[in-house]
mmCIF file of C-alpha atoms in Angstrom:
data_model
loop_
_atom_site.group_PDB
_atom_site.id
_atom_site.type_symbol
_atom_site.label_atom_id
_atom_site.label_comp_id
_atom_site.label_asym_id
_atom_site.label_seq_id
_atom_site.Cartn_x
_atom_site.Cartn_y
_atom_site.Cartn_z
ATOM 1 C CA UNK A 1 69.154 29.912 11.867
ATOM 2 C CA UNK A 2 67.091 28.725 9.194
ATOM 3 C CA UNK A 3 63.403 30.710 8.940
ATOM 4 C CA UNK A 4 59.922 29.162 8.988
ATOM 5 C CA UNK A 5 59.061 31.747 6.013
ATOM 6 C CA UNK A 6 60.787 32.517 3.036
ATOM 7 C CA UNK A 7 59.701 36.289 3.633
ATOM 8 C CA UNK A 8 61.457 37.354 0.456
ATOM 9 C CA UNK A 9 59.770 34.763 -1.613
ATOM 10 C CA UNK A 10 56.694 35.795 -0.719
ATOM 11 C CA UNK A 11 57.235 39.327 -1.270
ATOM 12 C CA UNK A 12 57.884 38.591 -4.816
ATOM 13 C CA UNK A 13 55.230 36.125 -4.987
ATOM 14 C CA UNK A 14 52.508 38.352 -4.211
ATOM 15 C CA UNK A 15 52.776 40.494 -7.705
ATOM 16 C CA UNK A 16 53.586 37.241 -9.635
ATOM 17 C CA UNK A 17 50.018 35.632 -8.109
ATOM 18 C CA UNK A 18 48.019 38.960 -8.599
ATOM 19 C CA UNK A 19 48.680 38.625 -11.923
ATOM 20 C CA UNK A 20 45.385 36.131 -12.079
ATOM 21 C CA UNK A 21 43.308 38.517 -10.678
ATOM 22 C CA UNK A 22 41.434 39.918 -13.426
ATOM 23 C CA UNK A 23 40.395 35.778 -14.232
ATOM 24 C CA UNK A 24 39.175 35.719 -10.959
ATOM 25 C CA UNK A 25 36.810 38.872 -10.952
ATOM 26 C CA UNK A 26 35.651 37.419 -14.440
ATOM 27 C CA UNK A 27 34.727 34.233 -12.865
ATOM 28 C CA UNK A 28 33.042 35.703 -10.221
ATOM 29 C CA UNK A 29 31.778 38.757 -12.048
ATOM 30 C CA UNK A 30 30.306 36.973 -15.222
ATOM 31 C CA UNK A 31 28.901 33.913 -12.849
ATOM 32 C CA UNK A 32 27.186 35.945 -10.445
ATOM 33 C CA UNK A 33 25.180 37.888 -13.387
ATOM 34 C CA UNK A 34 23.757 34.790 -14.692
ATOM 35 C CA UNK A 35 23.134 33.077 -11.464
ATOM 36 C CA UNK A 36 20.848 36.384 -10.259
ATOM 37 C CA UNK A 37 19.204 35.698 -13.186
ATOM 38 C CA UNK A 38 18.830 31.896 -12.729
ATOM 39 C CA UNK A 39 17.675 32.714 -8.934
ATOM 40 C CA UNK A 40 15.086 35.600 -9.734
ATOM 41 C CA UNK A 41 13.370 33.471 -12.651
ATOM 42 C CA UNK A 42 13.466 30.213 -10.134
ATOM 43 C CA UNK A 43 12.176 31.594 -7.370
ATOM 44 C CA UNK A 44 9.171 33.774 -9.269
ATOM 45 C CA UNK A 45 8.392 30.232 -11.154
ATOM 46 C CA UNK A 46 8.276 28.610 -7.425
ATOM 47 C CA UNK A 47 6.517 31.162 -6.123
ATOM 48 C CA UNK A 48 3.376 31.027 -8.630
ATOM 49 C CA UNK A 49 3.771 27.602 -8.783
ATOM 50 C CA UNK A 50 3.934 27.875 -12.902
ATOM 51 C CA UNK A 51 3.365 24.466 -13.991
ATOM 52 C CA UNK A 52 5.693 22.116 -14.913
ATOM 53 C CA UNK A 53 8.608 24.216 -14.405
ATOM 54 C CA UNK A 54 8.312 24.390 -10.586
ATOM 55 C CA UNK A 55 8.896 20.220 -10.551
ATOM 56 C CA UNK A 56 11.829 20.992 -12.549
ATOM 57 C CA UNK A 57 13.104 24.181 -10.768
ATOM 58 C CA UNK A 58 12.664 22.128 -7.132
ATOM 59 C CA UNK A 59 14.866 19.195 -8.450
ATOM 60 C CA UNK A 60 17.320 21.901 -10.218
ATOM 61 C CA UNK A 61 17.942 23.419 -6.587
ATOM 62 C CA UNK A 62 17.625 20.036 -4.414
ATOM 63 C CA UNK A 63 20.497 18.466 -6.783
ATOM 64 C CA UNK A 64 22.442 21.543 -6.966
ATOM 65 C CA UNK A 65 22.094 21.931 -3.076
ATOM 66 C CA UNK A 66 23.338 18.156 -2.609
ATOM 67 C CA UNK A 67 26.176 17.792 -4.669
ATOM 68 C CA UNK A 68 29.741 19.139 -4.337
ATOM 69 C CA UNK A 69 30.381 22.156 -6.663
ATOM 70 C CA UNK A 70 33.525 20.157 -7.596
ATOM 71 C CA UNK A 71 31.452 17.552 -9.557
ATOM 72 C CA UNK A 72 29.365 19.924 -10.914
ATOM 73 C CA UNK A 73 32.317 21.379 -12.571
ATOM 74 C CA UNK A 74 33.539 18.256 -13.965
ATOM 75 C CA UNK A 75 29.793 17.238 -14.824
ATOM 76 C CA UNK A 76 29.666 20.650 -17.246
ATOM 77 C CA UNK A 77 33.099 20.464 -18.151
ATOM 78 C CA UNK A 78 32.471 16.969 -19.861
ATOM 79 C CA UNK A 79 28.803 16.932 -19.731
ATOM 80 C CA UNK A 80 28.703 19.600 -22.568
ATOM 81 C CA UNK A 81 30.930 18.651 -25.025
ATOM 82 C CA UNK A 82 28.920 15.327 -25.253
ATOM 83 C CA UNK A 83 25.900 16.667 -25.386
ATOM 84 C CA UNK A 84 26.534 19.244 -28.313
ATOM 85 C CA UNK A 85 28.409 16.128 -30.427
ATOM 86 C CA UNK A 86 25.299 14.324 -29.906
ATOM 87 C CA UNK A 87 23.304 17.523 -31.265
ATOM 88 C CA UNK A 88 26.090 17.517 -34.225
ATOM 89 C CA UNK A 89 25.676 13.894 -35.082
ATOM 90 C CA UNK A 90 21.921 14.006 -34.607
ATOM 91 C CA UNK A 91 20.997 17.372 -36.743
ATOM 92 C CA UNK A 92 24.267 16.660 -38.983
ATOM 93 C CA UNK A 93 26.117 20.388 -37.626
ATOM 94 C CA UNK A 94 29.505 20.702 -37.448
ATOM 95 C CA UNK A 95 30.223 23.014 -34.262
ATOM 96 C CA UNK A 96 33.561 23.210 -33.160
ATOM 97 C CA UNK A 97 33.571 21.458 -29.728
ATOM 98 C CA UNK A 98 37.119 20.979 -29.271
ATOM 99 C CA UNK A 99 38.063 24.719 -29.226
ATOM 100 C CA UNK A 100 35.424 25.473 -26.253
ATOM 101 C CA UNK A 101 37.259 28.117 -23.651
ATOM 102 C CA UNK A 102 37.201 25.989 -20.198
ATOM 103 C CA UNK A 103 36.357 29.365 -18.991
ATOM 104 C CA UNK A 104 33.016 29.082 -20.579
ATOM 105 C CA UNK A 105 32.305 25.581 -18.637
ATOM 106 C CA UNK A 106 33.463 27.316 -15.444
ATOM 107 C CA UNK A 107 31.245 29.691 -15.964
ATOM 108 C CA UNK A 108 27.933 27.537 -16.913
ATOM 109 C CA UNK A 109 28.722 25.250 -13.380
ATOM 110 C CA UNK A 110 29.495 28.803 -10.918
ATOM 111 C CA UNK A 111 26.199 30.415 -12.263
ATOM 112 C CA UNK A 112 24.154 27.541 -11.957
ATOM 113 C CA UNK A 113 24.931 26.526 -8.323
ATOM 114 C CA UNK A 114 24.975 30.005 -6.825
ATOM 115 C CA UNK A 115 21.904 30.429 -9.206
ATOM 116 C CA UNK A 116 20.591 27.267 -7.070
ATOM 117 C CA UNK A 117 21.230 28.935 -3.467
ATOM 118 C CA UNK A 118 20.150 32.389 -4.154
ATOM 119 C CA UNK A 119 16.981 31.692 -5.701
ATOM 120 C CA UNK A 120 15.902 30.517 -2.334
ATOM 121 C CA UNK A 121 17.172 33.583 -0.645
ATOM 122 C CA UNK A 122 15.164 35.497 -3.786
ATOM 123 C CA UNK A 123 12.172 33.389 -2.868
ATOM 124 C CA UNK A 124 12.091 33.497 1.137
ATOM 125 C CA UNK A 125 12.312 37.749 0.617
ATOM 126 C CA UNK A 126 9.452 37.778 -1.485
ATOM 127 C CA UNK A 127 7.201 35.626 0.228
ATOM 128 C CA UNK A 128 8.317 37.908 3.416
ATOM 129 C CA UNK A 129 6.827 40.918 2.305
ATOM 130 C CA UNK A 130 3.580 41.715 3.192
ATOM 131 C CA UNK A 131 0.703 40.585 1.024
ATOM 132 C CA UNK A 132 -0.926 43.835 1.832
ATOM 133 C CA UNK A 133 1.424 45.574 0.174
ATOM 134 C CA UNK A 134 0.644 44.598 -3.595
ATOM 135 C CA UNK A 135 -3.333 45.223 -2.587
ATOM 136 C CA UNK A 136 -2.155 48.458 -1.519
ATOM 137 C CA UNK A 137 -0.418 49.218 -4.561
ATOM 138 C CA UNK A 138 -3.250 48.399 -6.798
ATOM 139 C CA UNK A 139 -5.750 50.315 -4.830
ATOM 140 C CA UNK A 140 -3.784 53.400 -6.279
ATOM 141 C CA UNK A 141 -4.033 52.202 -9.675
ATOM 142 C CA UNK A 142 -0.796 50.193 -10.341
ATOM 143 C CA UNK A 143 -0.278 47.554 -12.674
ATOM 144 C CA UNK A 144 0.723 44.230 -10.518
ATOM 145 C CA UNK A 145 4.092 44.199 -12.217
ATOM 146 C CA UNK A 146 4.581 47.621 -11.590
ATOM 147 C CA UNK A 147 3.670 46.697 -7.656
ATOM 148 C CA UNK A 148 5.806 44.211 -8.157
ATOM 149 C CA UNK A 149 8.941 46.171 -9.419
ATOM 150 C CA UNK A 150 8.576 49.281 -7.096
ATOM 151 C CA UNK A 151 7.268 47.517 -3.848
ATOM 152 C CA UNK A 152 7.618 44.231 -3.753
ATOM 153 C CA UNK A 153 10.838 43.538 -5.362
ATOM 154 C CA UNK A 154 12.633 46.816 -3.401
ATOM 155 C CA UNK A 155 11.347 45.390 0.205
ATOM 156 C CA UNK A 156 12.397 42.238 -0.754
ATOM 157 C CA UNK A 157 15.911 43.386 -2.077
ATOM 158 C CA UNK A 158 16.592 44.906 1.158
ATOM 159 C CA UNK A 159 15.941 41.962 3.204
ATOM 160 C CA UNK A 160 17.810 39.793 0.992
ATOM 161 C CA UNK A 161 21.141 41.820 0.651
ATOM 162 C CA UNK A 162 23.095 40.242 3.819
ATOM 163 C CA UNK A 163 22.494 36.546 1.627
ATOM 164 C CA UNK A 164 23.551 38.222 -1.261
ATOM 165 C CA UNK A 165 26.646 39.707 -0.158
ATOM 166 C CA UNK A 166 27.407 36.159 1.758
ATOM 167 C CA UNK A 167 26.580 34.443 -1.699
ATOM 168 C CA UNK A 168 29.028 36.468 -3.586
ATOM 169 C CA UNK A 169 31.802 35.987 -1.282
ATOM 170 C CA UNK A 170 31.475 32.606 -1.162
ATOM 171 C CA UNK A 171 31.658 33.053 -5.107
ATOM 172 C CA UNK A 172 34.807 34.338 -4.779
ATOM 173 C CA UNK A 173 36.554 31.700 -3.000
ATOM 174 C CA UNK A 174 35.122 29.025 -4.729
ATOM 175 C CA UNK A 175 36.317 29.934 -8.036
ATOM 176 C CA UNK A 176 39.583 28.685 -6.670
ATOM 177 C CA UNK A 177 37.933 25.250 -7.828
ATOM 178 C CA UNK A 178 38.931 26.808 -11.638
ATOM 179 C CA UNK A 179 42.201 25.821 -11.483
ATOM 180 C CA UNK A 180 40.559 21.957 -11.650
ATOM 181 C CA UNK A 181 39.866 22.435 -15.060
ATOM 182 C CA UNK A 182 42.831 23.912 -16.207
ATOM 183 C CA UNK A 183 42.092 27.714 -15.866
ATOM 184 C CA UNK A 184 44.594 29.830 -14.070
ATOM 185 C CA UNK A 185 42.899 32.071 -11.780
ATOM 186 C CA UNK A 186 44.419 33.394 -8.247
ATOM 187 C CA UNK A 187 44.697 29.770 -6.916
ATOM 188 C CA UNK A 188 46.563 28.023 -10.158
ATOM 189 C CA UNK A 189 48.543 30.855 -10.075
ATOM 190 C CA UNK A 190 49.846 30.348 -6.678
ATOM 191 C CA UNK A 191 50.188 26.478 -7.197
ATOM 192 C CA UNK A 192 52.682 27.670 -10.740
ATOM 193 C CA UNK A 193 54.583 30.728 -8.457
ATOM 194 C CA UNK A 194 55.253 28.049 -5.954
ATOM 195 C CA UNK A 195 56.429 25.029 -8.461
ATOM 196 C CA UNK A 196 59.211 27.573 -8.855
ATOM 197 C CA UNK A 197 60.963 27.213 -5.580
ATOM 198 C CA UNK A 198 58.983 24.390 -3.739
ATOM 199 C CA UNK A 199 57.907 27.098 -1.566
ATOM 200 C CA UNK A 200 54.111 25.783 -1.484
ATOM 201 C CA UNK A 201 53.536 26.915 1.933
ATOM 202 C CA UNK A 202 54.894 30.456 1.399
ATOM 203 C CA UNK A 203 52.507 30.981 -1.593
ATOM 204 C CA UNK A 204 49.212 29.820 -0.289
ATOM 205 C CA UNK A 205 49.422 32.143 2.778
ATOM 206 C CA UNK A 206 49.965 34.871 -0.144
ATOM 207 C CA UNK A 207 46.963 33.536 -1.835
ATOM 208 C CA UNK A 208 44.824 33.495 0.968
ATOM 209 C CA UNK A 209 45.542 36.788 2.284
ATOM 210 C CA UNK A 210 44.585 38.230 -1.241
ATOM 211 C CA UNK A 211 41.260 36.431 -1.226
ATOM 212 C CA UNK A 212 40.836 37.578 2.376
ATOM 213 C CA UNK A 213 41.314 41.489 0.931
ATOM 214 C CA UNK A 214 38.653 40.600 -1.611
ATOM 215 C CA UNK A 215 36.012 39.502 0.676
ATOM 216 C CA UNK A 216 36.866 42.338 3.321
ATOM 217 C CA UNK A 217 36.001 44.877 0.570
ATOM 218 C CA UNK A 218 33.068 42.678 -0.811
ATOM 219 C CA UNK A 219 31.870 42.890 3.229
ATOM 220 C CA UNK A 220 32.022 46.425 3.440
ATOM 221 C CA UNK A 221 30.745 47.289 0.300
ATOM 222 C CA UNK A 222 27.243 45.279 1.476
ATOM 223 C CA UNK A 223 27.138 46.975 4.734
ATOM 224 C CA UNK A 224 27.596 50.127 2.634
ATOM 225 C CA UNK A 225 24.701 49.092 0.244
ATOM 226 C CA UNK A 226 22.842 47.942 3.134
ATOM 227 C CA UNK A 227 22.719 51.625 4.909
ATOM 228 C CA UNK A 228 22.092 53.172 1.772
ATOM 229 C CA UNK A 229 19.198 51.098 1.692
ATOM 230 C CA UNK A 230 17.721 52.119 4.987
ATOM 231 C CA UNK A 231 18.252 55.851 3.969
ATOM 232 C CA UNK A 232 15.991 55.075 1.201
ATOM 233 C CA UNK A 233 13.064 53.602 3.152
ATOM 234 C CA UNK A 234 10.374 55.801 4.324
ATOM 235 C CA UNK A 235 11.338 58.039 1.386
ATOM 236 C CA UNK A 236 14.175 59.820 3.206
ATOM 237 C CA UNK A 237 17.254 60.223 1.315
ATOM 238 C CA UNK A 238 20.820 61.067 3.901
#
């Protein structure tokens, strides 16, 4: 009797497709980075309202928010290759555009669009601290960015964390959307290991039991963080 699974295929696939594992921690390493800087420098220019740039950072997250990651890949894929030949014809430079790494592109669209979703978690933390606390802080002499770095930011990081560690996983699977652009991370892995034998189904069960791992850990590494957090507050260290 014929099987449903081609368990022996799938043994052997499983190595083959972990192979693209390091390309998907860089994705998802590298990306997340940036986008915690994109959210923190967002959010603080929403939340003082700096001129200007808060129009700009509010339609920055509202398009980011309403369009599917997928086209904002292709939109930076060949968005920026156009727009640096326009800066070479217009300044007369001769930057190589055709050699570009489509990791590089993968890596401007991931950071900008979790950039986009965390700086509102960065933003809604902040504001949810008390106000008291920074008067507090400079009633003992502190600087306001030193309230800012050793109250308000640590308060805020706490209550933020859950987002953050929902943020990242989501990261994680959506750098699947790599292989789109021709970069073979866990997901265009699994689509070449199963070209081999036309076992398709076989190979994404492999593929999403290995992202499944990776956002069990990434889980229980938050709720780790999380406790070590609460040790922390009210100056008692476990």
């Amino acid at each position: 009797m014929k099987q449903i699974l081609n368990f022996e295929f799938m043994i052997g696939a499983f190595g083959k497709i972990l192979e693209a594992l390091p390309t998907t921690i860089l994705l998802t390493v590298v990306s997340m980075f940036f986008a915690v800087i994109i959210a923190f420098l967002v959010a603080i220019i929403r939340i003082y309202k700096v001129s200007v740039l808060k129009n700009i950072t509010a339609i920055y997250v509202s398009f980011t928010r309403g369009t599917p990651l997928l086209v904002q890949i292709y939109l930076a894929y060949y968005g920026i290759p156009k727009f640096l030949d326009y800066i070479n014809k217009s300044h007369g430079l001769s930057m190589d555009i055709s050699n570009i790494p489509p990791i590089i592109f993968a890596f401007v669209s991931f950071s900008l669009n979790v950039g986009a979703y965390l700086s509102e978690t960065f933003r809604a933390s902040i504001e949810a601290v008390d106000k008291g606390q920074m008067e507090a802080a400079l009633s003992v002499g502190m600087t306001r960015i030193q309230a800012f770095k050793r109250i308000i930011m640590a308060q805020a990081l706490e209550m933020a964390l859950p987002n953050i560690g929902n943020t990242l996983i989501s990261l994680v699977k959506d750098t699947s959307l790599a292989f789109s652009i021709s970069i073979v991370d866990l997901m265009s892995q699994a689509k070449l290991v199963g070209a081999e034998g036309l076992n398709f189904f076989e190979v994404y069960i492999v593929v999403a039991i290995i992202y499944w791992i990776i956002c069990i850990f990434i889980e229980k590494a938050f709720v780790l963080l999380e406790i070590r957090f609460k040790r922390y507050k009210g100056g008692v260290v476990v």
